[in-house]
Amino acid sequence: MLPHVLSLLSGAGMLALRRWTAGGVCQSKVRLDGKTVLITGANTGIGKETALDMAQRGARVILACRDTTKGHAAADDIRHRTGNGNVQVKKLDLASLQSVRALAKDIQENEQHLDILINNAGIMMCPKWKTEDGFEMQFGVNHLGHFLLTVCLLDLLKKSAPSRIVIVSSIAHKHGRIHFDDINLDKDYKSDKSYSQSKLANVLFCRELAARLQGTGVNVYCLHPGVINTELTRHLLPNWALKIVGTLLMMLIKTPQEGAQTTIFCAVDESLANVSGLYYSDCAPKTPAPHAQDDAAAKKLWDLSASMVSLAETQQSVG
Ligand SMILES: NC(=O)c1ccc[n+]([C@@H]2O[C@H](COP(=O)([O-])OP(=O)(O)OC[C@H]3O[C@@H](n4cnc5c(N)ncnc54)[C@H](OP(=O)(O)O)[C@@H]3O)[C@@H](O)[C@H]2O)c1
Ligand SMILES: *[C@@H]1O[C@H](CO)[C@@H](O)[C@H](O)[C@H]1NC(C)=O
């Protein structure tokens, strides 16, 4: 009897723990028929799960991917599981400004509207690598590439208002600092320092962009998705080790589907219709670190980013 009760209790405990781990769930049943959603880094991880959800809601979904072979496999899977045939793959390497400009041009010329832009792609704690344009890789991909892509798509987003921009950041922003005097960390590269700088840049960009877009009907949201079992840790440990850790920690780590919930919430939830510039986690607003609420730093980062990607004058005065 006692062992039976104990196993029942521990079973219930495990379930409760698992539910706590899973975190918030987006409850919105909003349909997206006739809407267009673009998601970066949608060939795997939470980007793919987000794309699947958008397709289930009836949207035209564009997967903007560096590895388009993986992208086509993801698109096939999404079409198959949702019955939505309107899922496209487009090439985007965020480590190349030329690739970013080419995608933005393609979208502007060929899409009638763009209702939701989701800046999801990210690289974490890689070695000291440089992008094609000579920027430090994590700042270049996680922030600068998305900065340029977003600014280049603003006209279309404004034309499509009410529209939304969702920026996937991380709780790691709390340890971050923007090293304005050494933005590429040439003097002292540390992979975690670089990652948290890039994720802080995501939150500051959200804030400054929301301010510039006031009154346009284009809202901006940023978020921490949780701790999720994805390929993000690929530069930290070999694959077999990750599989073991992932299995051991399954009780405490979100599945990609659970990890996509806050992104989906920011992209569609009706309750956010009149809100912009805030930070979310577990499908609820959260307060980001104090240094992520620094308006002067957000403005300074915008100016620095604009000059790094050689933004035209007309684009800099956006909003
Ligand atoms: N997993 C977590 O626990 C966690 C926690 C906090 C925040 N996040 C954030 O969540 C977002 C999604 O990450 P994930 O966990 O789903 O990781 P993931 O499984 O590694 O997916 C990352 C995606 O980004 C793409 N990507 C990387 N470099 C790129 C580039 N240069 N150009 C275009 N795409 C590129 C990858 O494409 P390829 O496969 O082609 O490389 C992949 O599709 C990231 O912004 C990450 O910082 C994740
Ligand atoms: C947003 O504002 C509009 C116009 O003021 C209002 O009609 C609508 O109810 C608001 N929506 C929410 C969710 O607050």
XYZ file of C-alpha atoms and ligand atoms in Angstrom:
381
model
C 0.000 0.000 0.000
C 2.616 2.521 1.122
C 4.846 2.060 -1.943
C 1.764 2.441 -4.083
C 0.800 5.733 -2.390
C 4.381 6.964 -2.607
C 4.629 6.230 -6.288
C 1.303 7.958 -6.880
C 2.515 10.990 -4.918
C 5.828 11.135 -6.732
C 3.964 10.723 -10.008
C 1.779 13.694 -9.104
C 4.867 15.600 -7.987
C 6.594 14.901 -11.285
C 3.521 16.051 -13.167
C 3.303 19.242 -11.118
C 7.017 19.891 -11.656
C 6.656 19.248 -15.378
C 3.702 21.648 -15.576
C 5.696 24.308 -13.722
C 8.592 23.806 -16.152
C 6.286 24.112 -19.166
C 5.468 27.695 -18.126
C 2.851 29.921 -19.731
C 0.710 28.872 -22.653
C -0.705 31.220 -25.279
C -4.477 30.883 -24.916
C -5.439 32.999 -27.913
C -7.457 31.236 -30.609
C -6.978 34.086 -33.102
C -6.932 33.021 -36.754
C -4.412 34.510 -39.167
C -6.109 33.732 -42.487
C -4.978 36.237 -45.105
C -2.056 37.422 -42.919
C 1.638 37.032 -43.696
C 4.228 36.099 -41.058
C 8.006 36.078 -41.542
C 10.149 34.155 -39.031
C 13.950 34.121 -38.989
C 15.746 30.911 -37.982
C 12.607 28.840 -38.494
C 14.274 25.612 -39.663
C 14.611 24.186 -36.132
C 14.074 24.909 -32.433
C 11.457 27.355 -31.218
C 11.437 29.163 -34.580
C 10.077 26.063 -36.287
C 7.466 25.530 -33.543
C 6.391 29.157 -33.885
C 6.079 28.738 -37.657
C 3.986 25.606 -37.160
C 1.590 27.487 -34.884
C 1.273 30.422 -37.314
C 0.541 27.963 -40.157
C -2.078 26.231 -38.004
C -3.790 29.611 -37.626
C -4.001 29.903 -41.416
C -1.242 32.443 -42.086
C 1.039 32.577 -45.095
C 4.350 31.735 -43.394
C 7.818 32.617 -44.691
C 10.687 30.703 -43.105
C 13.809 32.866 -43.488
C 16.682 30.419 -43.095
C 20.423 30.226 -43.472
C 20.367 26.489 -44.137
C 17.591 26.236 -46.725
C 17.871 22.437 -47.025
C 16.878 22.213 -43.349
C 14.374 24.980 -44.117
C 12.646 22.958 -46.860
C 12.484 19.901 -44.601
C 10.847 22.040 -41.892
C 8.409 23.566 -44.401
C 7.423 20.103 -45.713
C 6.799 18.933 -42.161
C 4.724 22.048 -41.334
C 2.642 21.766 -44.525
C 2.066 18.080 -43.828
C 1.038 18.587 -40.187
C -1.183 21.644 -40.713
C -2.601 21.100 -44.187
C -1.562 24.699 -44.899
C 0.240 24.763 -48.255
C 1.154 28.430 -47.983
C 4.543 27.919 -46.317
C 7.596 29.353 -48.103
C 11.337 29.123 -47.541
C 13.633 32.060 -48.284
C 17.373 32.347 -47.911
C 18.637 34.590 -45.102
C 22.109 34.620 -43.605
C 22.076 37.198 -40.832
C 25.870 37.122 -40.791
C 25.830 38.874 -44.184
C 24.381 42.366 -44.655
C 24.144 41.663 -48.368
C 21.974 38.611 -47.679
C 19.775 40.652 -45.317
C 19.302 43.405 -47.915
C 18.535 40.848 -50.632
C 15.817 39.178 -48.551
C 14.276 42.525 -47.541
C 14.194 43.608 -51.203
C 12.564 40.321 -52.251
C 9.896 40.657 -49.542
C 9.190 44.307 -50.330
C 8.855 43.623 -54.044
C 6.884 40.396 -53.843
C 4.678 40.525 -50.740
C 1.488 42.593 -50.683
C 1.748 42.971 -46.910
C 3.666 41.773 -43.859
C 1.620 41.502 -40.676
C 4.029 39.841 -38.242
C 7.839 39.872 -38.290
C 9.482 37.497 -35.810
C 13.204 38.016 -35.177
C 13.937 34.608 -33.706
C 17.250 33.362 -35.144
C 20.159 33.342 -32.770
C 23.608 31.957 -32.142
C 24.940 31.358 -28.639
C 28.452 31.297 -27.232
C 30.364 30.436 -30.389
C 34.136 30.929 -30.631
C 35.482 34.353 -31.623
C 34.026 34.409 -35.120
C 33.363 37.308 -37.476
C 30.491 37.936 -39.837
C 31.055 38.537 -43.546
C 31.194 42.270 -42.784
C 33.738 41.864 -39.994
C 31.394 42.199 -37.005
C 31.682 39.945 -33.965
C 29.390 36.998 -34.790
C 26.857 37.037 -31.915
C 26.311 40.804 -31.993
C 26.259 40.649 -35.802
C 23.666 37.867 -36.102
C 21.531 38.328 -32.994
C 21.340 42.126 -33.190
C 22.791 43.877 -36.270
C 21.384 41.566 -38.955
C 17.929 41.761 -37.379
C 18.256 45.530 -36.920
C 18.879 46.007 -40.648
C 16.194 43.502 -41.684
C 13.597 45.194 -39.490
C 14.364 48.729 -40.628
C 14.285 47.638 -44.282
C 10.841 46.067 -43.782
C 9.273 48.971 -41.858
C 7.499 50.540 -44.827
C 5.709 47.279 -45.578
C 4.906 46.720 -41.888
C 3.472 50.250 -41.614
C 1.415 49.708 -44.745
C 0.066 46.513 -43.139
C -0.822 48.095 -39.764
C -1.984 46.933 -37.285
C 1.153 44.813 -37.456
C 3.694 43.439 -35.016
C 7.422 42.904 -34.595
C 8.503 40.240 -32.088
C 12.121 40.089 -30.919
C 13.352 36.927 -29.196
C 15.824 38.018 -26.521
C 16.868 36.144 -23.371
C 17.100 36.459 -19.610
C 20.866 36.504 -20.330
C 20.420 40.225 -21.106
C 20.559 40.778 -17.326
C 24.286 39.975 -17.270
C 24.900 42.017 -20.387
C 26.440 45.399 -21.012
C 26.798 47.256 -24.302
C 30.523 47.731 -24.746
C 30.285 50.953 -26.735
C 34.073 51.385 -26.596
C 34.737 47.845 -27.931
C 31.489 46.703 -29.549
C 33.139 43.760 -31.368
C 34.924 42.711 -28.164
C 38.234 42.771 -30.018
C 40.132 43.550 -26.821
C 38.548 40.912 -24.609
C 36.353 38.294 -26.250
C 34.385 35.999 -23.989
C 31.601 33.991 -25.552
C 29.115 34.516 -22.694
C 29.889 38.239 -22.471
C 29.207 38.506 -26.185
C 25.940 36.546 -26.012
C 24.544 38.643 -23.154
C 25.595 41.879 -24.900
C 23.674 40.775 -28.006
C 20.570 39.825 -26.005
C 20.657 43.156 -24.120
C 20.870 44.825 -27.536
C 17.624 42.995 -28.465
C 15.767 44.539 -25.498
C 17.171 48.038 -26.069
C 16.318 47.828 -29.792
C 12.740 46.852 -28.913
C 12.459 49.891 -26.670
C 13.881 52.436 -29.099
C 11.985 50.997 -32.065
C 8.678 51.125 -30.174
C 9.308 54.784 -29.364
C 10.053 55.562 -33.020
C 6.965 53.686 -34.197
C 4.503 55.377 -31.860
C 1.270 56.157 -33.685
C 2.061 53.995 -36.738
C 0.051 50.931 -35.672
C 3.218 48.815 -35.672
C 3.822 47.338 -32.211
C 7.081 45.840 -30.927
C 7.565 43.167 -28.245
C 10.617 41.365 -26.863
C 10.816 38.276 -24.726
C 12.671 35.558 -22.860
C 11.358 32.195 -24.116
C 12.532 30.113 -21.125
C 15.215 27.438 -20.962
C 14.522 25.075 -23.831
C 15.922 21.872 -25.247
C 17.039 23.079 -28.728
C 20.200 23.126 -30.839
C 21.192 26.491 -29.346
C 23.842 24.853 -27.154
C 25.579 23.402 -30.234
C 28.750 25.438 -29.610
C 28.947 24.468 -25.933
C 28.997 20.671 -25.844
C 29.226 17.842 -28.370
C 25.913 16.482 -29.603
C 25.979 13.193 -27.661
C 26.666 15.037 -24.392
C 23.770 17.397 -25.086
C 21.424 14.480 -25.675
C 22.335 13.008 -22.271
C 22.039 16.348 -20.450
C 18.773 17.079 -22.262
C 17.298 13.746 -21.196
C 18.466 14.107 -17.593
C 17.083 17.617 -17.307
C 13.884 16.944 -19.225
C 11.871 17.672 -16.093
C 13.362 21.160 -15.856
C 13.745 22.184 -19.499
C 10.981 23.246 -21.857
C 10.240 21.390 -25.068
C 10.513 23.586 -28.199
C 6.707 23.705 -28.336
C 6.540 25.015 -24.759
C 9.427 27.366 -25.510
C 7.551 28.925 -28.439
C 4.530 29.978 -26.355
C 5.670 33.475 -25.365
C 6.709 34.271 -28.948
C 3.283 33.143 -30.171
C 1.599 35.165 -27.409
C 3.457 38.337 -28.447
C 2.686 37.679 -32.113
C -1.066 37.181 -31.815
C -2.631 37.789 -28.405
C -5.470 40.325 -28.561
C -4.676 41.691 -25.082
C -1.460 43.239 -26.461
C -3.147 45.221 -29.229
C -2.443 48.593 -27.605
C 0.900 47.798 -25.980
C 4.395 48.275 -27.420
C 8.032 48.203 -26.311
C 7.677 45.815 -23.374
C 9.424 42.592 -22.319
C 7.652 39.266 -21.714
C 8.280 35.818 -20.305
C 5.891 32.891 -19.741
C 3.174 34.785 -21.641
C 3.156 37.706 -19.203
C 4.873 41.094 -19.035
C 8.057 41.053 -16.943
C 10.415 43.814 -15.889
C 13.740 43.614 -17.721
C 17.001 44.558 -15.984
C 17.355 48.280 -15.113
C 20.115 48.756 -17.711
C 17.705 47.346 -20.334
C 15.387 50.298 -19.600
C 18.033 52.934 -20.276
C 16.590 55.170 -23.008
C 19.851 57.025 -23.610
C 21.696 53.728 -24.162
C 18.896 52.523 -26.461
C 19.233 55.669 -28.582
C 23.032 55.409 -28.622
C 22.807 51.741 -29.682
C 20.420 52.687 -32.501
C 22.842 55.305 -33.815
C 25.811 52.951 -33.553
C 23.896 50.123 -35.266
C 22.730 52.452 -38.049
C 26.283 53.532 -38.753
C 27.646 49.945 -38.576
C 25.162 48.736 -41.214
C 25.497 52.017 -43.209
C 21.831 52.876 -43.031
C 20.726 55.615 -45.401
C 19.713 58.968 -43.834
C 16.090 58.473 -44.855
C 15.920 55.158 -43.028
C 17.582 56.510 -39.879
C 14.845 59.019 -39.294
C 12.245 56.248 -39.268
C 9.172 56.929 -37.191
N 16.997 27.538 -26.120
C 16.989 28.328 -25.070
O 17.021 27.852 -23.913
C 16.882 29.829 -25.240
C 16.915 30.638 -24.081
C 16.840 32.027 -24.238
C 16.748 32.585 -25.505
N 16.748 31.774 -26.624
C 16.677 32.422 -27.948
O 15.743 31.752 -28.771
C 16.068 31.968 -30.148
C 15.917 30.654 -30.916
O 16.868 29.742 -30.444
P 16.641 28.164 -30.326
O 16.773 27.835 -28.886
O 15.466 27.735 -31.080
O 18.016 27.664 -31.009
P 18.345 26.765 -32.301
O 17.570 25.488 -32.252
O 19.832 26.695 -32.353
O 17.790 27.677 -33.490
C 18.465 28.847 -33.857
C 18.077 29.242 -35.254
O 18.829 30.403 -35.628
C 19.373 30.187 -36.908
N 20.593 30.947 -37.180
C 21.769 30.920 -36.526
N 22.659 31.715 -37.151
C 22.033 32.254 -38.222
C 22.421 33.135 -39.277
N 23.669 33.608 -39.384
N 21.501 33.483 -40.206
C 20.247 32.987 -40.163
N 19.831 32.142 -39.203
C 20.708 31.781 -38.253
C 19.649 28.694 -36.963
O 19.768 28.284 -38.309
P 20.788 27.094 -38.765
O 20.209 25.832 -38.231
O 20.791 27.201 -40.249
O 22.112 27.422 -38.150
C 18.392 28.162 -36.289
O 17.337 28.101 -37.202
C 17.472 32.567 -30.166
O 17.386 33.949 -30.440
C 17.974 32.353 -28.744
O 18.904 33.344 -28.343
C 16.802 30.417 -26.513
C -7.267 49.154 -28.018
O -7.675 50.480 -28.327
C -8.858 50.536 -29.115
C -9.086 51.986 -29.515
O -8.971 52.848 -28.412
C -10.030 49.936 -28.313
O -11.213 49.961 -29.088
C -9.691 48.491 -27.948
O -10.686 47.944 -27.121
C -8.333 48.409 -27.230
N -7.982 47.005 -27.080
C -7.450 46.492 -25.959
C -7.205 45.016 -25.947
O -7.139 47.161 -24.997
